[in-house]
């Protein structure tokens, strides 16, 4: 009899909707606290602060695709192609302080270094000089134009560069991304045609439009592993 009375009470509550309302109220979510409401805004502010701590800087003037590049071949049977890396980089940057005639990237950097126009710190519009690297068949180095510079929190840089003659046929590559470490003076290509093998490339530094005020120590480290020449005694054994 007691069980029947309990069931009758439950049926009456369900019929009136009181039990449903009671259950709904007990399951309702409490309003968010002030800290919970403020959390998304704090995250947005923190993210914005972190991203704006080291903003990227790029060259001011936008240029059309292929600016300063018109592939030609000089001499007999194809000869040498143009523009090589230096003429293209000079045209883009308007840097022509050391006019040495038919020179190589390493010689150009050494001349600019003597004048005080070089720096280990990259800036948009500068020329990036990669040193001699026999392992990758770069006996005279390579010159690139710096389009954009993005400082990283660890002191390294993410650089957007453009260059020509990356394939010894004077083709143009624009907007490749490079990771540069000024402490080791090495660069890694993250994108572009050199990304498959362009790792730990020796960087001489960067050439600017005016004296940098830096005194750069000439690089004396080996740029690649080369095989030692056999001695006279070893040659006689052959």
C-alpha atoms as an extended CHARMM CRD file, in Angstrom:
* protein
*
       238  EXT
         1         1  UNK       CA              0.0000000000        0.0000000000        0.0000000000  PROA      1               0.0000000000
         2         2  UNK       CA              2.8790000000        2.3340000000        0.7910000000  PROA      2               0.0000000000
         3         3  UNK       CA              4.4280000000        1.6000000000       -2.5890000000  PROA      3               0.0000000000
         4         4  UNK       CA              1.2100000000        2.4080000000       -4.3910000000  PROA      4               0.0000000000
         5         5  UNK       CA              0.9360000000        5.6890000000       -2.5140000000  PROA      5               0.0000000000
         6         6  UNK       CA              4.5010000000        6.6600000000       -3.5270000000  PROA      6               0.0000000000
         7         7  UNK       CA              3.8120000000        5.8400000000       -7.1450000000  PROA      7               0.0000000000
         8         8  UNK       CA              0.6560000000        7.9320000000       -7.0790000000  PROA      8               0.0000000000
         9         9  UNK       CA              2.6190000000       10.9220000000       -5.7480000000  PROA      9               0.0000000000
        10        10  UNK       CA              5.2600000000       10.5350000000       -8.4680000000  PROA      10              0.0000000000
        11        11  UNK       CA              2.6440000000       10.2730000000      -11.1950000000  PROA      11              0.0000000000
        12        12  UNK       CA              0.9810000000       13.3940000000       -9.8640000000  PROA      12              0.0000000000
        13        13  UNK       CA              4.2540000000       15.3480000000       -9.9180000000  PROA      13              0.0000000000
        14        14  UNK       CA              5.0700000000       14.2050000000      -13.4520000000  PROA      14              0.0000000000
        15        15  UNK       CA              1.6140000000       15.1030000000      -14.6220000000  PROA      15              0.0000000000
        16        16  UNK       CA              1.8580000000       18.6030000000      -13.2210000000  PROA      16              0.0000000000
        17        17  UNK       CA              5.3790000000       19.1460000000      -14.6430000000  PROA      17              0.0000000000
        18        18  UNK       CA              6.8020000000       19.9430000000      -11.2220000000  PROA      18              0.0000000000
        19        19  UNK       CA              9.2860000000       17.0690000000      -11.3070000000  PROA      19              0.0000000000
        20        20  UNK       CA             10.5370000000       18.1360000000      -14.7350000000  PROA      20              0.0000000000
        21        21  UNK       CA             11.0280000000       21.7020000000      -13.5700000000  PROA      21              0.0000000000
        22        22  UNK       CA             12.8040000000       20.5230000000      -10.4310000000  PROA      22              0.0000000000
        23        23  UNK       CA             15.1590000000       18.2980000000      -12.4500000000  PROA      23              0.0000000000
        24        24  UNK       CA             15.8460000000       21.0490000000      -15.0030000000  PROA      24              0.0000000000
        25        25  UNK       CA             16.7190000000       23.5000000000      -12.2640000000  PROA      25              0.0000000000
        26        26  UNK       CA             19.0870000000       21.0510000000      -10.6150000000  PROA      26              0.0000000000
        27        27  UNK       CA             20.9070000000       20.4310000000      -13.9280000000  PROA      27              0.0000000000
        28        28  UNK       CA             21.1310000000       24.0860000000      -14.9730000000  PROA      28              0.0000000000
        29        29  UNK       CA             24.6550000000       25.4530000000      -15.3420000000  PROA      29              0.0000000000
        30        30  UNK       CA             25.6920000000       28.1360000000      -12.9240000000  PROA      30              0.0000000000
        31        31  UNK       CA             26.6080000000       31.4950000000      -14.5110000000  PROA      31              0.0000000000
        32        32  UNK       CA             30.3540000000       31.8210000000      -15.2950000000  PROA      32              0.0000000000
        33        33  UNK       CA             32.5110000000       33.5300000000      -12.7520000000  PROA      33              0.0000000000
        34        34  UNK       CA             34.2550000000       36.8450000000      -13.4060000000  PROA      34              0.0000000000
        35        35  UNK       CA             37.5810000000       35.0170000000      -13.8250000000  PROA      35              0.0000000000
        36        36  UNK       CA             36.0820000000       32.6240000000      -16.3650000000  PROA      36              0.0000000000
        37        37  UNK       CA             34.5300000000       35.4830000000      -18.3570000000  PROA      37              0.0000000000
        38        38  UNK       CA             37.8370000000       37.3840000000      -18.3820000000  PROA      38              0.0000000000
        39        39  UNK       CA             39.9300000000       34.3810000000      -19.4570000000  PROA      39              0.0000000000
        40        40  UNK       CA             39.3290000000       34.5670000000      -23.2580000000  PROA      40              0.0000000000
        41        41  UNK       CA             40.1590000000       38.2830000000      -23.3530000000  PROA      41              0.0000000000
        42        42  UNK       CA             43.3470000000       37.6840000000      -21.3660000000  PROA      42              0.0000000000
        43        43  UNK       CA             44.4220000000       34.9750000000      -23.8070000000  PROA      43              0.0000000000
        44        44  UNK       CA             43.8080000000       37.2460000000      -26.7790000000  PROA      44              0.0000000000
        45        45  UNK       CA             45.8140000000       40.0530000000      -25.1780000000  PROA      45              0.0000000000
        46        46  UNK       CA             48.6610000000       37.7110000000      -24.2880000000  PROA      46              0.0000000000
        47        47  UNK       CA             48.7790000000       36.2590000000      -27.8010000000  PROA      47              0.0000000000
        48        48  UNK       CA             48.7860000000       39.7210000000      -29.3610000000  PROA      48              0.0000000000
        49        49  UNK       CA             51.5680000000       40.8590000000      -27.0200000000  PROA      49              0.0000000000
        50        50  UNK       CA             53.6650000000       37.8180000000      -27.8590000000  PROA      50              0.0000000000
        51        51  UNK       CA             53.2240000000       38.3230000000      -31.6000000000  PROA      51              0.0000000000
        52        52  UNK       CA             53.9410000000       42.0560000000      -31.4620000000  PROA      52              0.0000000000
        53        53  UNK       CA             57.0300000000       41.6720000000      -29.2770000000  PROA      53              0.0000000000
        54        54  UNK       CA             59.1640000000       40.9700000000      -32.3610000000  PROA      54              0.0000000000
        55        55  UNK       CA             57.2810000000       42.2280000000      -35.4160000000  PROA      55              0.0000000000
        56        56  UNK       CA             58.5240000000       41.4870000000      -38.9130000000  PROA      56              0.0000000000
        57        57  UNK       CA             59.8640000000       44.3010000000      -41.0700000000  PROA      57              0.0000000000
        58        58  UNK       CA             59.8770000000       44.2320000000      -44.8570000000  PROA      58              0.0000000000
        59        59  UNK       CA             61.0650000000       46.4520000000      -47.6930000000  PROA      59              0.0000000000
        60        60  UNK       CA             58.7990000000       49.4700000000      -48.0770000000  PROA      60              0.0000000000
        61        61  UNK       CA             58.3170000000       49.3940000000      -51.8360000000  PROA      61              0.0000000000
        62        62  UNK       CA             56.4300000000       46.5390000000      -53.4430000000  PROA      62              0.0000000000
        63        63  UNK       CA             57.8650000000       45.3880000000      -56.7590000000  PROA      63              0.0000000000
        64        64  UNK       CA             56.3700000000       43.3560000000      -59.5600000000  PROA      64              0.0000000000
        65        65  UNK       CA             57.2680000000       39.7140000000      -59.9950000000  PROA      65              0.0000000000
        66        66  UNK       CA             60.4890000000       39.3260000000      -61.9740000000  PROA      66              0.0000000000
        67        67  UNK       CA             61.8170000000       42.8310000000      -61.3010000000  PROA      67              0.0000000000
        68        68  UNK       CA             65.5280000000       43.1100000000      -62.2140000000  PROA      68              0.0000000000
        69        69  UNK       CA             65.4710000000       39.7110000000      -63.9090000000  PROA      69              0.0000000000
        70        70  UNK       CA             65.7620000000       39.0530000000      -67.6230000000  PROA      70              0.0000000000
        71        71  UNK       CA             67.5520000000       35.8300000000      -68.3800000000  PROA      71              0.0000000000
        72        72  UNK       CA             70.1570000000       36.0920000000      -71.1430000000  PROA      72              0.0000000000
        73        73  UNK       CA             73.2090000000       34.1210000000      -72.2320000000  PROA      73              0.0000000000
        74        74  UNK       CA             76.4650000000       35.7020000000      -73.3370000000  PROA      74              0.0000000000
        75        75  UNK       CA             79.3830000000       34.2830000000      -75.2730000000  PROA      75              0.0000000000
        76        76  UNK       CA             79.6230000000       31.3800000000      -77.6870000000  PROA      76              0.0000000000
        77        77  UNK       CA             77.5530000000       28.1890000000      -77.3390000000  PROA      77              0.0000000000
        78        78  UNK       CA             75.4170000000       29.6190000000      -74.5830000000  PROA      78              0.0000000000
        79        79  UNK       CA             78.3490000000       30.9470000000      -72.5530000000  PROA      79              0.0000000000
        80        80  UNK       CA             77.5960000000       32.4930000000      -69.1830000000  PROA      80              0.0000000000
        81        81  UNK       CA             74.0670000000       33.3730000000      -68.1500000000  PROA      81              0.0000000000
        82        82  UNK       CA             72.9000000000       36.6520000000      -66.6490000000  PROA      82              0.0000000000
        83        83  UNK       CA             71.9140000000       38.0150000000      -64.2590000000  PROA      83              0.0000000000
        84        84  UNK       CA             74.1930000000       36.2910000000      -61.8100000000  PROA      84              0.0000000000
        85        85  UNK       CA             73.4530000000       36.6620000000      -58.1050000000  PROA      85              0.0000000000
        86        86  UNK       CA             75.3670000000       39.9470000000      -57.6270000000  PROA      86              0.0000000000
        87        87  UNK       CA             73.8450000000       41.9720000000      -60.5300000000  PROA      87              0.0000000000
        88        88  UNK       CA             70.3450000000       40.9350000000      -59.4910000000  PROA      88              0.0000000000
        89        89  UNK       CA             70.9050000000       41.7540000000      -55.8070000000  PROA      89              0.0000000000
        90        90  UNK       CA             72.4850000000       45.1030000000      -56.6940000000  PROA      90              0.0000000000
        91        91  UNK       CA             69.5720000000       46.0090000000      -58.9530000000  PROA      91              0.0000000000
        92        92  UNK       CA             67.0380000000       45.2090000000      -56.2420000000  PROA      92              0.0000000000
        93        93  UNK       CA             68.9330000000       46.9600000000      -53.4390000000  PROA      93              0.0000000000
        94        94  UNK       CA             70.6040000000       49.8430000000      -55.3340000000  PROA      94              0.0000000000
        95        95  UNK       CA             73.8040000000       48.9860000000      -53.4410000000  PROA      95              0.0000000000
        96        96  UNK       CA             76.8180000000       49.4670000000      -55.7030000000  PROA      96              0.0000000000
        97        97  UNK       CA             79.5170000000       50.9150000000      -53.4650000000  PROA      97              0.0000000000
        98        98  UNK       CA             82.1930000000       48.3330000000      -54.3050000000  PROA      98              0.0000000000
        99        99  UNK       CA             82.3180000000       48.1520000000      -58.1010000000  PROA      99              0.0000000000
       100       100  UNK       CA             85.0960000000       45.6550000000      -58.6870000000  PROA      100             0.0000000000
       101       101  UNK       CA             84.1010000000       44.6040000000      -62.1830000000  PROA      101             0.0000000000
       102       102  UNK       CA             83.7810000000       40.8500000000      -62.6690000000  PROA      102             0.0000000000
       103       103  UNK       CA             83.9640000000       39.8040000000      -59.0310000000  PROA      103             0.0000000000
       104       104  UNK       CA             82.4970000000       37.1070000000      -56.8220000000  PROA      104             0.0000000000
       105       105  UNK       CA             80.2050000000       37.3260000000      -53.7810000000  PROA      105             0.0000000000
       106       106  UNK       CA             83.0060000000       36.6720000000      -51.2800000000  PROA      106             0.0000000000
       107       107  UNK       CA             85.2370000000       39.3430000000      -52.8340000000  PROA      107             0.0000000000
       108       108  UNK       CA             82.3490000000       41.7980000000      -52.8470000000  PROA      108             0.0000000000
       109       109  UNK       CA             81.6490000000       41.1950000000      -49.1690000000  PROA      109             0.0000000000
       110       110  UNK       CA             85.3240000000       41.5400000000      -48.2400000000  PROA      110             0.0000000000
       111       111  UNK       CA             85.4630000000       44.8920000000      -50.0470000000  PROA      111             0.0000000000
       112       112  UNK       CA             82.3120000000       46.1220000000      -48.2960000000  PROA      112             0.0000000000
       113       113  UNK       CA             83.6370000000       44.8650000000      -44.9730000000  PROA      113             0.0000000000
       114       114  UNK       CA             86.7920000000       46.9440000000      -45.3600000000  PROA      114             0.0000000000
       115       115  UNK       CA             84.5880000000       49.9730000000      -45.9730000000  PROA      115             0.0000000000
       116       116  UNK       CA             82.5320000000       49.2160000000      -42.8590000000  PROA      116             0.0000000000
       117       117  UNK       CA             79.2680000000       48.5790000000      -44.7190000000  PROA      117             0.0000000000
       118       118  UNK       CA             78.6840000000       45.0620000000      -43.3580000000  PROA      118             0.0000000000
       119       119  UNK       CA             76.7840000000       43.7570000000      -40.3620000000  PROA      119             0.0000000000
       120       120  UNK       CA             75.9020000000       40.4680000000      -38.6910000000  PROA      120             0.0000000000
       121       121  UNK       CA             72.3740000000       41.7900000000      -38.0930000000  PROA      121             0.0000000000
       122       122  UNK       CA             70.0010000000       41.5260000000      -41.0730000000  PROA      122             0.0000000000
       123       123  UNK       CA             67.6890000000       44.3180000000      -42.2020000000  PROA      123             0.0000000000
       124       124  UNK       CA             65.2440000000       44.5120000000      -45.1200000000  PROA      124             0.0000000000
       125       125  UNK       CA             66.9220000000       45.7350000000      -48.2900000000  PROA      125             0.0000000000
       126       126  UNK       CA             70.3500000000       44.3780000000      -47.3460000000  PROA      126             0.0000000000
       127       127  UNK       CA             72.4070000000       41.8630000000      -49.2820000000  PROA      127             0.0000000000
       128       128  UNK       CA             73.0040000000       38.5100000000      -47.6330000000  PROA      128             0.0000000000
       129       129  UNK       CA             76.3800000000       36.9760000000      -48.4560000000  PROA      129             0.0000000000
       130       130  UNK       CA             76.8850000000       33.2220000000      -48.2530000000  PROA      130             0.0000000000
       131       131  UNK       CA             80.5250000000       32.2090000000      -48.0450000000  PROA      131             0.0000000000
       132       132  UNK       CA             82.5580000000       29.6360000000      -49.9270000000  PROA      132             0.0000000000
       133       133  UNK       CA             81.1670000000       26.1300000000      -49.6660000000  PROA      133             0.0000000000
       134       134  UNK       CA             82.9970000000       23.5050000000      -51.6930000000  PROA      134             0.0000000000
       135       135  UNK       CA             80.6720000000       20.7750000000      -50.4370000000  PROA      135             0.0000000000
       136       136  UNK       CA             77.8330000000       22.3300000000      -52.4540000000  PROA      136             0.0000000000
       137       137  UNK       CA             80.0010000000       23.6070000000      -55.3060000000  PROA      137             0.0000000000
       138       138  UNK       CA             79.9380000000       27.2820000000      -54.3480000000  PROA      138             0.0000000000
       139       139  UNK       CA             83.6100000000       28.2520000000      -54.7670000000  PROA      139             0.0000000000
       140       140  UNK       CA             82.8440000000       31.9910000000      -54.8900000000  PROA      140             0.0000000000
       141       141  UNK       CA             79.8600000000       32.1690000000      -52.5150000000  PROA      141             0.0000000000
       142       142  UNK       CA             76.4040000000       33.5280000000      -53.2620000000  PROA      142             0.0000000000
       143       143  UNK       CA             74.5490000000       36.8360000000      -52.8370000000  PROA      143             0.0000000000
       144       144  UNK       CA             70.8510000000       37.1800000000      -51.9640000000  PROA      144             0.0000000000
       145       145  UNK       CA             68.4600000000       40.0940000000      -51.4820000000  PROA      145             0.0000000000
       146       146  UNK       CA             66.6790000000       40.3270000000      -48.1160000000  PROA      146             0.0000000000
       147       147  UNK       CA             62.9670000000       41.0680000000      -48.5500000000  PROA      147             0.0000000000
       148       148  UNK       CA             61.7820000000       40.6650000000      -44.9530000000  PROA      148             0.0000000000
       149       149  UNK       CA             63.2590000000       40.1210000000      -41.4930000000  PROA      149             0.0000000000
       150       150  UNK       CA             61.4170000000       38.4270000000      -38.6000000000  PROA      150             0.0000000000
       151       151  UNK       CA             63.2870000000       38.2560000000      -35.2540000000  PROA      151             0.0000000000
       152       152  UNK       CA             62.7110000000       35.1120000000      -33.1970000000  PROA      152             0.0000000000
       153       153  UNK       CA             62.6090000000       35.0630000000      -29.3740000000  PROA      153             0.0000000000
       154       154  UNK       CA             65.7580000000       32.9020000000      -29.2410000000  PROA      154             0.0000000000
       155       155  UNK       CA             67.8940000000       35.4970000000      -31.0350000000  PROA      155             0.0000000000
       156       156  UNK       CA             67.7100000000       33.8930000000      -34.4710000000  PROA      156             0.0000000000
       157       157  UNK       CA             65.9830000000       35.3500000000      -37.5190000000  PROA      157             0.0000000000
       158       158  UNK       CA             63.5230000000       34.2020000000      -40.1300000000  PROA      158             0.0000000000
       159       159  UNK       CA             64.4080000000       35.8470000000      -43.4390000000  PROA      159             0.0000000000
       160       160  UNK       CA             62.4830000000       36.0950000000      -46.6950000000  PROA      160             0.0000000000
       161       161  UNK       CA             65.0000000000       36.3020000000      -49.5200000000  PROA      161             0.0000000000
       162       162  UNK       CA             65.1250000000       36.4280000000      -53.3130000000  PROA      162             0.0000000000
       163       163  UNK       CA             68.0460000000       35.4240000000      -55.5150000000  PROA      163             0.0000000000
       164       164  UNK       CA             68.9850000000       34.3780000000      -58.9900000000  PROA      164             0.0000000000
       165       165  UNK       CA             71.3790000000       31.7740000000      -60.4030000000  PROA      165             0.0000000000
       166       166  UNK       CA             70.5060000000       29.3130000000      -57.6570000000  PROA      166             0.0000000000
       167       167  UNK       CA             70.7000000000       26.5940000000      -60.3470000000  PROA      167             0.0000000000
       168       168  UNK       CA             73.6760000000       27.9660000000      -62.3610000000  PROA      168             0.0000000000
       169       169  UNK       CA             71.2320000000       28.8650000000      -65.1470000000  PROA      169             0.0000000000
       170       170  UNK       CA             70.3170000000       32.2940000000      -63.7610000000  PROA      170             0.0000000000
       171       171  UNK       CA             66.7320000000       31.3950000000      -62.9910000000  PROA      171             0.0000000000
       172       172  UNK       CA             64.9870000000       33.5690000000      -60.4120000000  PROA      172             0.0000000000
       173       173  UNK       CA             63.6330000000       32.4530000000      -57.0670000000  PROA      173             0.0000000000
       174       174  UNK       CA             61.5930000000       34.8950000000      -54.9960000000  PROA      174             0.0000000000
       175       175  UNK       CA             60.4150000000       34.7980000000      -51.3840000000  PROA      175             0.0000000000
       176       176  UNK       CA             62.2760000000       31.7800000000      -50.0400000000  PROA      176             0.0000000000
       177       177  UNK       CA             62.3410000000       31.5280000000      -46.2370000000  PROA      177             0.0000000000
       178       178  UNK       CA             65.6620000000       31.1110000000      -44.4460000000  PROA      178             0.0000000000
       179       179  UNK       CA             66.4770000000       30.5250000000      -40.7750000000  PROA      179             0.0000000000
       180       180  UNK       CA             69.5930000000       32.4940000000      -39.7920000000  PROA      180             0.0000000000
       181       181  UNK       CA             71.5710000000       32.2300000000      -36.5360000000  PROA      181             0.0000000000
       182       182  UNK       CA             73.9440000000       35.1820000000      -35.9260000000  PROA      182             0.0000000000
       183       183  UNK       CA             75.7350000000       33.3030000000      -33.1350000000  PROA      183             0.0000000000
       184       184  UNK       CA             76.9730000000       30.5650000000      -35.4410000000  PROA      184             0.0000000000
       185       185  UNK       CA             76.7160000000       32.6000000000      -38.6750000000  PROA      185             0.0000000000
       186       186  UNK       CA             74.8870000000       29.7890000000      -40.4400000000  PROA      186             0.0000000000
       187       187  UNK       CA             71.6720000000       29.6870000000      -42.4500000000  PROA      187             0.0000000000
       188       188  UNK       CA             69.1500000000       26.9480000000      -43.2180000000  PROA      188             0.0000000000
       189       189  UNK       CA             66.7610000000       27.1680000000      -46.1550000000  PROA      189             0.0000000000
       190       190  UNK       CA             63.2840000000       26.2280000000      -44.9260000000  PROA      190             0.0000000000
       191       191  UNK       CA             61.5520000000       26.6810000000      -48.3020000000  PROA      191             0.0000000000
       192       192  UNK       CA             62.5990000000       27.0570000000      -51.9140000000  PROA      192             0.0000000000
       193       193  UNK       CA             64.8780000000       25.1650000000      -54.2680000000  PROA      193             0.0000000000
       194       194  UNK       CA             67.6910000000       24.8730000000      -51.7190000000  PROA      194             0.0000000000
       195       195  UNK       CA             65.5460000000       23.5900000000      -48.8550000000  PROA      195             0.0000000000
       196       196  UNK       CA             66.4370000000       19.9440000000      -49.5630000000  PROA      196             0.0000000000
       197       197  UNK       CA             70.1640000000       20.4750000000      -49.0020000000  PROA      197             0.0000000000
       198       198  UNK       CA             70.7330000000       24.0980000000      -47.9570000000  PROA      198             0.0000000000
       199       199  UNK       CA             71.5110000000       23.5220000000      -44.2780000000  PROA      199             0.0000000000
       200       200  UNK       CA             74.2190000000       25.1440000000      -42.1350000000  PROA      200             0.0000000000
       201       201  UNK       CA             75.3840000000       27.3040000000      -45.0120000000  PROA      201             0.0000000000
       202       202  UNK       CA             78.1480000000       29.6920000000      -43.8860000000  PROA      202             0.0000000000
       203       203  UNK       CA             77.0050000000       33.3100000000      -43.8040000000  PROA      203             0.0000000000
       204       204  UNK       CA             79.6230000000       36.0560000000      -44.1170000000  PROA      204             0.0000000000
       205       205  UNK       CA             77.1600000000       38.7410000000      -43.1090000000  PROA      205             0.0000000000
       206       206  UNK       CA             74.9550000000       41.4310000000      -44.6260000000  PROA      206             0.0000000000
       207       207  UNK       CA             75.8220000000       44.4280000000      -46.8050000000  PROA      207             0.0000000000
       208       208  UNK       CA             73.9650000000       47.6870000000      -46.2120000000  PROA      208             0.0000000000
       209       209  UNK       CA             73.6060000000       51.1140000000      -47.7860000000  PROA      209             0.0000000000
       210       210  UNK       CA             75.6980000000       52.9030000000      -45.1680000000  PROA      210             0.0000000000
       211       211  UNK       CA             78.3580000000       52.1640000000      -42.5600000000  PROA      211             0.0000000000
       212       212  UNK       CA             76.9940000000       49.8730000000      -39.8620000000  PROA      212             0.0000000000
       213       213  UNK       CA             79.3250000000       50.9190000000      -37.0570000000  PROA      213             0.0000000000
       214       214  UNK       CA             80.1560000000       47.2570000000      -36.4150000000  PROA      214             0.0000000000
       215       215  UNK       CA             83.6180000000       45.7570000000      -36.4180000000  PROA      215             0.0000000000
       216       216  UNK       CA             83.0920000000       42.3050000000      -37.8290000000  PROA      216             0.0000000000
       217       217  UNK       CA             85.7580000000       39.6920000000      -37.2200000000  PROA      217             0.0000000000
       218       218  UNK       CA             86.7850000000       38.0230000000      -40.4860000000  PROA      218             0.0000000000
       219       219  UNK       CA             85.4790000000       34.4790000000      -40.6970000000  PROA      219             0.0000000000
       220       220  UNK       CA             88.2910000000       31.9680000000      -40.3340000000  PROA      220             0.0000000000
       221       221  UNK       CA             86.3310000000       28.7470000000      -39.7770000000  PROA      221             0.0000000000
       222       222  UNK       CA             86.3250000000       26.1010000000      -42.5390000000  PROA      222             0.0000000000
       223       223  UNK       CA             83.2460000000       26.3220000000      -44.7270000000  PROA      223             0.0000000000
       224       224  UNK       CA             83.2500000000       22.6890000000      -45.7500000000  PROA      224             0.0000000000
       225       225  UNK       CA             85.1400000000       19.4550000000      -45.4010000000  PROA      225             0.0000000000
       226       226  UNK       CA             87.7190000000       19.0830000000      -48.1380000000  PROA      226             0.0000000000
       227       227  UNK       CA             90.0090000000       16.2080000000      -48.8970000000  PROA      227             0.0000000000
       228       228  UNK       CA             93.6530000000       16.8570000000      -48.0400000000  PROA      228             0.0000000000
       229       229  UNK       CA             96.1700000000       16.7910000000      -50.8770000000  PROA      229             0.0000000000
       230       230  UNK       CA             98.4560000000       13.7360000000      -50.8590000000  PROA      230             0.0000000000
       231       231  UNK       CA            102.0450000000       14.3140000000      -49.7950000000  PROA      231             0.0000000000
       232       232  UNK       CA            105.0140000000       13.6530000000      -52.0780000000  PROA      232             0.0000000000
       233       233  UNK       CA            105.7230000000       10.4390000000      -50.1810000000  PROA      233             0.0000000000
       234       234  UNK       CA            102.1610000000        9.2480000000      -50.6670000000  PROA      234             0.0000000000
       235       235  UNK       CA            102.2900000000       10.0860000000      -54.3750000000  PROA      235             0.0000000000
       236       236  UNK       CA            105.4660000000        7.9910000000      -54.7660000000  PROA      236             0.0000000000
       237       237  UNK       CA            103.6230000000        4.9850000000      -53.3230000000  PROA      237             0.0000000000
       238       238  UNK       CA            101.1720000000        5.1850000000      -56.2050000000  PROA      238             0.0000000000
